[in-house]
Coordinates of C-alpha atoms in Angstrom, one line a residue:
M1 CA 42.0 1.9 24.9
V2 CA 38.2 2.2 24.9
F3 CA 36.4 2.6 21.6
G4 CA 33.0 4.3 21.5
E5 CA 30.8 6.3 19.2
T6 CA 32.2 9.6 18.0
M7 CA 30.3 12.7 18.8
P8 CA 28.7 14.5 15.8
S9 CA 30.3 17.8 14.7
R10 CA 28.9 21.1 15.9
R11 CA 27.5 21.8 12.5
R12 CA 25.7 18.4 12.5
Q13 CA 24.4 19.0 16.1
K14 CA 22.9 22.4 15.0
Q15 CA 21.3 20.7 11.9
M16 CA 19.8 17.9 14.1
K17 CA 18.3 20.5 16.5
K18 CA 16.9 22.4 13.5
D19 CA 15.4 19.3 12.0
A20 CA 13.8 18.4 15.4
K21 CA 12.2 21.9 15.7
I22 CA 10.9 21.7 12.1
M23 CA 9.4 18.3 12.8
E24 CA 7.6 19.5 16.0
S25 CA 6.2 22.5 14.3
C26 CA 5.0 20.5 11.3
K27 CA 3.3 18.0 13.6
A28 CA 1.5 20.8 15.4
M29 CA 0.3 22.4 12.1
Q30 CA -0.8 19.0 10.8
K31 CA -2.8 18.4 13.9
E32 CA -4.5 21.7 13.7
Q33 CA -5.4 21.2 10.0
K34 CA -6.8 17.7 10.7
N35 CA -9.0 19.1 13.5
A36 CA -10.3 21.8 11.2
V37 CA -11.1 19.4 8.4
G38 CA -12.8 17.1 11.0
E39 CA -15.1 19.9 12.1
E40 CA -16.1 20.7 8.5
R41 CA -16.6 17.1 7.4
S42 CA -20.1 15.7 7.6
V43 CA -19.7 12.2 6.4
K44 CA -21.9 9.5 7.8
E45 CA -19.3 6.7 7.6
I46 CA -15.6 7.0 8.3
R47 CA -13.0 4.3 8.5
G48 CA -12.0 3.0 11.9
E49 CA -8.8 1.2 12.9
G50 CA -7.9 -1.9 11.0
G51 CA -10.2 -1.0 8.1
L52 CA -13.5 -1.4 10.0
L53 CA -16.4 0.7 8.8
L54 CA -17.8 2.5 11.8
N55 CA -20.2 5.4 11.9
S56 CA -19.2 8.6 13.6
K57 CA -20.9 7.8 16.9
E58 CA -19.3 4.4 17.2
Q59 CA -16.0 5.8 16.3
Q60 CA -16.2 8.4 19.1
G61 CA -17.4 5.8 21.6
R62 CA -14.9 3.0 20.8
G63 CA -11.9 5.0 19.6
H64 CA -8.7 3.0 19.5
L65 CA -10.3 0.1 21.2
A66 CA -12.0 -1.0 18.0
D67 CA -11.4 -4.6 17.2
R68 CA -8.8 -5.0 14.4
M69 CA -9.9 -6.7 11.2
L70 CA -8.0 -9.9 10.5
A71 CA -5.0 -9.3 8.2
V72 CA -3.5 -11.7 5.7
S73 CA -0.5 -12.1 7.9
D74 CA -2.8 -13.7 10.5
W75 CA -2.9 -16.8 8.2
V76 CA 0.5 -17.9 9.4
E77 CA -0.8 -19.8 12.4
P78 CA -2.4 -22.6 10.3
L79 CA 0.8 -22.9 8.3
K80 CA 2.9 -23.3 11.5
E81 CA 0.5 -25.9 12.8
Y82 CA 0.5 -27.9 9.6
F83 CA 4.3 -28.0 9.1
E84 CA 5.0 -28.1 12.8
G85 CA 7.6 -25.4 12.4
N86 CA 9.2 -23.1 14.9
K87 CA 8.3 -20.0 13.1
V88 CA 6.5 -18.7 10.0
V89 CA 7.9 -15.5 8.4
F90 CA 5.4 -13.4 6.5
I91 CA 7.0 -11.5 3.6
S92 CA 4.8 -9.2 1.6
G93 CA 5.4 -7.5 -1.8
G94 CA 4.9 -4.0 -0.4
R95 CA 2.5 -2.8 2.3
E96 CA -0.3 -0.2 2.9
D97 CA -1.6 1.7 5.9
Y98 CA -4.0 0.0 8.3
D99 CA -6.9 2.0 6.9
V100 CA -6.4 1.1 3.3
R101 CA -8.2 -1.8 1.6
M102 CA -6.4 -4.0 -0.9
L103 CA -8.8 -4.9 -3.6
G104 CA -8.7 -6.4 -7.1
N105 CA -6.3 -9.4 -7.5
G106 CA -4.6 -8.6 -4.2
R107 CA -0.9 -8.3 -3.4
P108 CA 1.7 -11.2 -3.6
F109 CA 3.3 -12.5 -0.4
I110 CA 5.5 -15.4 0.7
C111 CA 5.3 -17.4 3.9
R112 CA 8.6 -19.0 4.9
I113 CA 8.4 -21.9 7.4
E114 CA 11.5 -22.2 9.6
N115 CA 12.6 -25.6 10.9
P116 CA 9.5 -27.6 9.8
C117 CA 9.2 -31.1 11.2
R118 CA 6.7 -32.3 8.6
N119 CA 7.8 -33.1 5.1
L120 CA 5.9 -32.2 2.0
P121 CA 3.8 -35.1 0.5
R122 CA 5.3 -36.1 -2.8
K123 CA 5.4 -39.0 -5.3
V124 CA 8.6 -40.3 -6.9
G125 CA 8.6 -41.9 -10.3
L126 CA 11.4 -43.6 -12.2
L127 CA 12.5 -41.5 -15.1
C128 CA 15.1 -43.7 -16.8
N129 CA 18.2 -45.8 -16.3
V130 CA 21.5 -44.1 -17.2
I131 CA 24.7 -45.9 -17.9
S132 CA 27.6 -44.2 -16.3
E133 CA 31.2 -44.1 -17.7
S134 CA 32.1 -47.0 -15.5
G135 CA 29.4 -49.1 -17.0
A136 CA 27.2 -49.1 -14.0
S137 CA 23.4 -48.5 -14.3
V138 CA 22.2 -45.4 -12.5
E139 CA 18.5 -44.7 -12.0
E140 CA 17.1 -41.2 -12.3
Y141 CA 13.9 -40.2 -10.6
T142 CA 11.3 -37.5 -11.0
V143 CA 9.8 -35.9 -7.9
E144 CA 6.4 -34.3 -7.9
Y145 CA 4.8 -32.6 -4.9
K146 CA 1.2 -33.4 -4.1
P147 CA -1.3 -30.7 -3.2
I148 CA -1.8 -30.0 0.5
D149 CA -4.8 -28.8 2.5
I150 CA -4.4 -25.9 4.9
K151 CA -7.0 -24.6 7.3
Y152 CA -8.5 -21.2 6.3
N153 CA -9.1 -19.1 9.4
M154 CA -9.8 -15.8 7.8
S155 CA -13.1 -13.8 7.9
K156 CA -15.2 -13.0 4.9
D157 CA -13.7 -9.6 4.7
V158 CA -10.2 -11.0 3.8
E159 CA -9.7 -13.3 0.9
I160 CA -6.5 -15.2 -0.1
L161 CA -6.1 -16.2 -3.7
D162 CA -3.9 -18.6 -5.6
T163 CA -2.0 -20.3 -2.8
L164 CA 0.9 -22.3 -4.1
L165 CA 4.0 -24.1 -3.0
V166 CA 7.0 -22.4 -4.6
D167 CA 10.8 -22.5 -4.8
G168 CA 11.5 -19.9 -2.1
A169 CA 14.9 -18.8 -3.2
V170 CA 13.8 -18.0 -6.7
A171 CA 10.4 -16.6 -5.7
M172 CA 12.0 -14.1 -3.2
K173 CA 14.1 -12.5 -5.9
D174 CA 10.9 -12.1 -8.0
L175 CA 9.0 -10.6 -5.1
K176 CA 11.6 -8.0 -4.3
K177 CA 11.7 -7.0 -8.0
I178 CA 7.9 -6.5 -8.0
E179 CA 8.1 -4.4 -4.8
E180 CA 10.6 -2.1 -6.3
E181 CA 9.3 -1.7 -9.8
H182 CA 5.5 -2.3 -9.9
S183 CA 2.9 0.4 -10.3
K184 CA -0.4 0.5 -8.5
V185 CA -3.9 1.9 -9.2
Y186 CA -5.7 3.7 -6.3
S187 CA -9.2 4.9 -5.7
V188 CA -9.4 7.9 -3.4
K189 CA -12.3 9.8 -2.0
V190 CA -11.3 13.4 -1.2
L191 CA -13.0 16.4 0.5
C192 CA -11.8 19.8 -0.7
S193 CA -12.7 23.0 1.2
V194 CA -13.2 24.9 -2.1
P195 CA -16.4 25.7 -4.1
K196 CA -16.8 23.7 -7.3
K197 CA -16.4 26.6 -9.7
I198 CA -13.1 27.7 -8.1
L199 CA -11.9 24.1 -8.0
I200 CA -12.5 23.5 -11.7
N201 CA -10.8 26.8 -12.7
R202 CA -7.7 25.8 -10.7
L203 CA -7.6 22.3 -12.2
L204 CA -7.8 23.6 -15.7
S205 CA -5.1 26.2 -15.1
T206 CA -2.6 23.7 -14.0
Y207 CA -2.1 20.0 -14.9
W208 CA -5.6 18.8 -15.8
K209 CA -8.0 19.0 -18.7
E210 CA -11.7 18.3 -18.9
E211 CA -12.8 15.1 -20.6
T212 CA -14.8 15.7 -23.8
D213 CA -17.2 12.8 -23.6
N214 CA -20.8 13.2 -22.6
T215 CA -21.0 10.3 -20.1
H216 CA -21.0 12.6 -17.1
S217 CA -23.6 15.1 -16.0
D218 CA -22.8 18.7 -15.0
M219 CA -22.4 17.6 -11.4
N220 CA -20.1 14.6 -12.2
R221 CA -17.6 16.4 -14.5
A222 CA -14.4 14.4 -15.1
F223 CA -10.8 15.7 -15.5
S224 CA -7.6 13.9 -16.5
L225 CA -3.9 14.9 -16.8
M226 CA -3.0 16.9 -19.8
E227 CA 0.2 14.9 -20.1
P228 CA 1.0 11.5 -18.5
D229 CA 3.7 10.9 -16.0
L230 CA 3.5 13.9 -13.7
K231 CA 6.8 14.1 -11.7
L232 CA 6.6 14.5 -7.9
N233 CA 9.2 15.5 -5.4
Q234 CA 8.2 13.8 -2.1
R235 CA 10.1 14.5 1.1
T236 CA 9.7 11.8 3.7
P237 CA 6.1 12.4 5.2
I238 CA 5.9 13.7 8.7
R239 CA 3.8 10.7 9.8
V240 CA 6.7 8.3 9.1
L241 CA 9.6 10.7 9.7
H242 CA 10.3 9.1 13.1
R243 CA 11.4 5.8 11.4
R244 CA 12.6 6.9 8.0
A245 CA 15.4 9.1 6.7
N246 CA 14.5 12.7 5.8
L247 CA 15.1 12.4 2.1
V248 CA 13.5 13.7 -1.1
R249 CA 12.2 10.9 -3.4
N250 CA 11.3 11.3 -7.0
K251 CA 8.0 9.6 -7.8
T252 CA 5.6 9.6 -10.8
I253 CA 1.9 9.9 -11.2
H254 CA 1.2 8.0 -14.5
S255 CA -2.4 9.0 -14.6
C256 CA -4.9 10.9 -12.4
R257 CA -8.6 11.0 -13.2
I258 CA -10.7 13.3 -11.1
V259 CA -14.6 13.2 -11.0
I260 CA -16.5 15.8 -9.1
E261 CA -19.2 13.9 -7.2
K262 CA -21.1 16.5 -5.2
T263 CA -20.8 19.7 -3.2
Q264 CA -21.7 20.5 0.4
K265 CA -22.9 23.9 1.5
D266 CA -21.4 25.5 -1.6
Q267 CA -18.1 25.5 0.1
N268 CA -16.9 21.9 0.1
T269 CA -16.5 19.7 -2.9
M270 CA -16.3 15.9 -2.9
L271 CA -14.0 14.2 -5.4
Q272 CA -13.5 10.6 -6.5
I273 CA -10.0 10.2 -7.9
E274 CA -8.4 7.2 -9.7
I275 CA -4.6 7.4 -9.6
K276 CA -2.0 5.2 -11.2
S277 CA 1.4 5.8 -9.6
S278 CA 4.9 4.4 -9.5
S279 CA 6.1 2.1 -6.6
G280 CA 6.5 3.8 -3.3
T281 CA 4.4 6.9 -4.0
Y282 CA 2.8 8.4 -0.9
I283 CA -0.8 8.9 -2.2
K284 CA -2.2 10.6 0.9
E285 CA 0.6 13.2 0.7
F286 CA 0.0 13.7 -3.0
V287 CA -3.5 14.8 -2.0
N288 CA -2.9 16.8 1.1
G289 CA 0.6 18.2 0.3
D290 CA 2.0 17.3 3.7
M291 CA 2.8 20.9 4.6
G292 CA 4.5 21.5 1.2
R293 CA 6.8 18.4 1.6
T294 CA 5.2 16.9 -1.5
S295 CA 5.1 19.0 -4.7
P296 CA 3.1 19.3 -6.8
S297 CA 0.1 18.2 -4.8
L298 CA -3.7 18.5 -5.1
S299 CA -3.8 20.8 -2.1
E300 CA -1.2 23.0 -3.7
V301 CA -3.1 23.2 -7.0
V302 CA -6.5 23.9 -5.3
G303 CA -5.0 26.3 -2.8
E304 CA -6.8 24.8 0.2
Y305 CA -6.3 21.6 2.3
C306 CA -7.7 18.5 0.7
A307 CA -8.6 15.6 3.1
V308 CA -8.4 11.9 2.2
L309 CA -11.6 10.2 3.4
E310 CA -11.1 6.8 1.8
L311 CA -8.2 5.1 0.1
D312 CA -8.3 1.7 -1.7
V313 CA -5.8 -0.1 -3.9
L314 CA -7.6 -1.3 -7.0
S315 CA -4.8 -3.3 -8.6
T316 CA -1.1 -3.9 -8.8
E317 CA 0.7 -4.5 -12.1
D318 CA 2.6 -7.7 -11.6
T319 CA 2.5 -11.3 -12.6
F320 CA 3.3 -13.4 -9.5
P321 CA 4.2 -16.2 -9.1
N322 CA 5.9 -17.4 -12.2
K323 CA 5.0 -20.9 -13.2
K324 CA 8.7 -21.9 -13.4
Y325 CA 9.1 -22.1 -9.6
V326 CA 5.6 -23.4 -8.7
L327 CA 5.9 -26.8 -7.1
A328 CA 2.2 -27.7 -6.2
P329 CA -1.1 -26.0 -5.3
V330 CA -2.3 -25.4 -1.8
N331 CA -6.0 -26.0 -1.0
L332 CA -7.7 -23.9 1.6
V333 CA -10.2 -25.8 3.6

């Protein structure tokens, strides 16, 4: 008897065809909207591949051939060389898109060296002599790991902080917990195809209120959420639908502060937004709505498409690593 995969039911086949058609139409609509926003946008600097800042002419000339900026994961080669291991596995506490900068205190990560041929430098000291039940004297020792020096091959644009030797088994559990539970603070520059007056009226009629302090001029008016913890229903974004299940995820915007920076041609409004959200929130989709797949969204509130021009992570709320499983410091030379 030959065993193989069972064919999906007819109902399932119809649903799969329907999902495929929806995905194709959504991609086409998204492409049209991006082209429309690109024509309206008159920004001197836009972000190229790998986080490089390129002006519009360089972006058009170089396109996808732009050199990629070094990422933190590129630091694994000096580790592999030092420990003479077969492989170094880079494990990050979460991830961002290639065009998003990680600022502030950075993001925790672990590098696991597989099959190392070089032992860690350590010093062993006699703790005490213990008399066993049989009357024999047993010596107990303390082991302390010495600091090690690792080459630092990163550019000035990438900085690695607080490198330490840790107990991997315990640290991995802590890292996974951080990835699932931590919240992050983002800074987003947004272009809305709506005049300033209409934008303000729509913000005030929904989830936002104007701040009462006088620190901002008439142009830089600031708005914050009326109530904290705005609940979102986010269906898997179209841009990642090819590799993730088409599910609805419940996320939370803990705070969202909008500052109106300037207007362009009385039709477009530039916003600077600071967002604090729960883990796994798709910030780009919270802004542009993703064809209605994220609700509520800024585009839904405004009534027009809002484009994300820049997106930075300002901070993550976590304390990693814990001193309990730190073995020794690592010096970058």
